[in-house]
Amino acid sequence: MPSAYIVFIRESSIDGDALARYSSLVPPTLAGRSVKFHAAYGRQEVLEGPDADGVVVLEFESWDEAKRWYGSPEYQAAIPIRQAGASFRAILVEGKA
């Protein structure tokens, strides 16, 4: 079964306090899940398209597991706080088998 990735692209920051709060809420939502952080706000260079303020890439065991995490009540409660802190794009993409 192919893995799945959720890519978060922070386009612009709005409220640093909200982002800090969001950052503290996310780890418990991932507890007990098989997830790998491949990138989290490290060095980046936009090669095409609009600038990005930051990028996070999470790998999940499967598409369904990624959807379960994103749709979980715990993570859904954190989303409005993330959205208050910055403008983001969140993309789910299937990995190769």
mmCIF file of C-alpha atoms in Angstrom:
data_model
loop_
_atom_site.group_PDB
_atom_site.id
_atom_site.type_symbol
_atom_site.label_atom_id
_atom_site.label_comp_id
_atom_site.label_asym_id
_atom_site.label_seq_id
_atom_site.Cartn_x
_atom_site.Cartn_y
_atom_site.Cartn_z
ATOM 1 C CA MET A 1 0.000 0.000 0.000
ATOM 2 C CA PRO A 2 1.476 3.396 -0.919
ATOM 3 C CA SER A 3 2.183 5.955 1.742
ATOM 4 C CA ALA A 4 0.570 9.384 1.729
ATOM 5 C CA TYR A 5 1.924 12.839 2.436
ATOM 6 C CA ILE A 6 0.316 15.950 3.792
ATOM 7 C CA VAL A 7 2.147 19.073 2.695
ATOM 8 C CA PHE A 8 1.459 22.317 4.529
ATOM 9 C CA ILE A 9 2.589 25.494 2.789
ATOM 10 C CA ARG A 10 2.474 28.582 4.979
ATOM 11 C CA GLU A 11 1.921 31.449 2.579
ATOM 12 C CA SER A 12 1.975 34.315 5.075
ATOM 13 C CA SER A 13 1.944 34.718 8.848
ATOM 14 C CA ILE A 14 -0.766 36.732 10.596
ATOM 15 C CA ASP A 15 -0.484 36.086 14.342
ATOM 16 C CA GLY A 16 2.603 34.582 15.971
ATOM 17 C CA ASP A 17 0.772 33.828 19.232
ATOM 18 C CA ALA A 18 -1.847 31.774 17.386
ATOM 19 C CA LEU A 19 0.894 29.881 15.538
ATOM 20 C CA ALA A 20 2.657 29.126 18.835
ATOM 21 C CA ARG A 21 -0.598 27.842 20.307
ATOM 22 C CA TYR A 22 -1.239 25.697 17.222
ATOM 23 C CA SER A 23 2.292 24.271 17.467
ATOM 24 C CA SER A 24 1.588 23.151 21.025
ATOM 25 C CA LEU A 25 -1.727 21.523 20.038
ATOM 26 C CA VAL A 26 -0.450 19.397 17.148
ATOM 27 C CA PRO A 27 1.901 16.873 18.836
ATOM 28 C CA PRO A 28 -0.866 15.249 20.920
ATOM 29 C CA THR A 29 -2.944 14.784 17.740
ATOM 30 C CA LEU A 30 -0.092 12.725 16.263
ATOM 31 C CA ALA A 31 0.490 10.554 19.347
ATOM 32 C CA GLY A 32 0.085 6.854 18.610
ATOM 33 C CA ARG A 33 0.149 7.395 14.844
ATOM 34 C CA SER A 34 2.864 6.237 12.497
ATOM 35 C CA VAL A 35 3.925 9.565 10.990
ATOM 36 C CA LYS A 36 7.296 10.872 9.831
ATOM 37 C CA PHE A 37 8.291 14.511 9.563
ATOM 38 C CA HIS A 38 10.253 14.899 6.349
ATOM 39 C CA ALA A 39 10.462 18.688 6.522
ATOM 40 C CA ALA A 40 9.400 21.290 9.058
ATOM 41 C CA TYR A 41 10.211 24.933 8.386
ATOM 42 C CA GLY A 42 13.772 24.260 7.319
ATOM 43 C CA ARG A 43 15.797 26.013 4.688
ATOM 44 C CA GLN A 44 13.914 26.399 1.433
ATOM 45 C CA GLU A 45 14.151 28.002 -1.953
ATOM 46 C CA VAL A 46 11.084 28.538 -4.099
ATOM 47 C CA LEU A 47 12.012 27.467 -7.624
ATOM 48 C CA GLU A 48 8.640 28.215 -9.219
ATOM 49 C CA GLY A 49 5.455 29.901 -8.108
ATOM 50 C CA PRO A 50 4.706 32.271 -5.252
ATOM 51 C CA ASP A 51 6.936 32.593 -2.211
ATOM 52 C CA ALA A 52 6.310 30.336 0.758
ATOM 53 C CA ASP A 53 6.782 31.457 4.342
ATOM 54 C CA GLY A 54 7.342 27.850 5.453
ATOM 55 C CA VAL A 55 6.750 24.227 4.493
ATOM 56 C CA VAL A 56 5.955 21.062 6.470
ATOM 57 C CA VAL A 57 5.855 17.572 4.922
ATOM 58 C CA LEU A 58 4.340 14.703 6.923
ATOM 59 C CA GLU A 59 4.359 11.074 5.762
ATOM 60 C CA PHE A 60 1.607 8.687 6.827
ATOM 61 C CA GLU A 61 1.391 4.923 6.286
ATOM 62 C CA SER A 62 -1.584 5.301 3.968
ATOM 63 C CA TRP A 63 -4.043 7.715 2.403
ATOM 64 C CA ASP A 64 -6.709 6.562 4.845
ATOM 65 C CA GLU A 65 -4.459 7.128 7.869
ATOM 66 C CA ALA A 66 -3.630 10.650 6.687
ATOM 67 C CA LYS A 67 -7.342 11.378 6.229
ATOM 68 C CA ARG A 68 -8.144 9.918 9.678
ATOM 69 C CA TRP A 69 -5.568 12.205 11.318
ATOM 70 C CA TYR A 70 -6.654 15.319 9.423
ATOM 71 C CA GLY A 71 -10.320 14.588 10.089
ATOM 72 C CA SER A 72 -9.846 13.656 13.749
ATOM 73 C CA PRO A 73 -11.749 15.803 16.245
ATOM 74 C CA GLU A 74 -8.455 16.726 17.935
ATOM 75 C CA TYR A 75 -6.847 18.043 14.762
ATOM 76 C CA GLN A 76 -10.063 19.650 13.520
ATOM 77 C CA ALA A 77 -10.113 21.668 16.759
ATOM 78 C CA ALA A 78 -6.586 22.947 16.000
ATOM 79 C CA ILE A 79 -7.308 24.039 12.416
ATOM 80 C CA PRO A 80 -9.090 27.333 13.240
ATOM 81 C CA ILE A 81 -6.145 28.309 15.436
ATOM 82 C CA ARG A 82 -3.719 27.570 12.578
ATOM 83 C CA GLN A 83 -5.893 29.568 10.203
ATOM 84 C CA ALA A 84 -5.955 32.501 12.654
ATOM 85 C CA GLY A 85 -2.163 32.420 12.726
ATOM 86 C CA ALA A 86 -1.376 32.234 9.036
ATOM 87 C CA SER A 87 -2.604 31.627 5.527
ATOM 88 C CA PHE A 88 -1.872 28.001 4.624
ATOM 89 C CA ARG A 89 -2.365 25.505 1.842
ATOM 90 C CA ALA A 90 -2.757 21.880 2.914
ATOM 91 C CA ILE A 91 -2.355 19.218 0.247
ATOM 92 C CA LEU A 92 -2.799 15.445 0.553
ATOM 93 C CA VAL A 93 -0.784 13.499 -2.006
ATOM 94 C CA GLU A 94 -0.387 9.761 -2.493
ATOM 95 C CA GLY A 95 3.124 8.318 -2.552
ATOM 96 C CA LYS A 96 4.377 5.747 -5.001
ATOM 97 C CA ALA A 97 3.701 2.106 -4.314
#
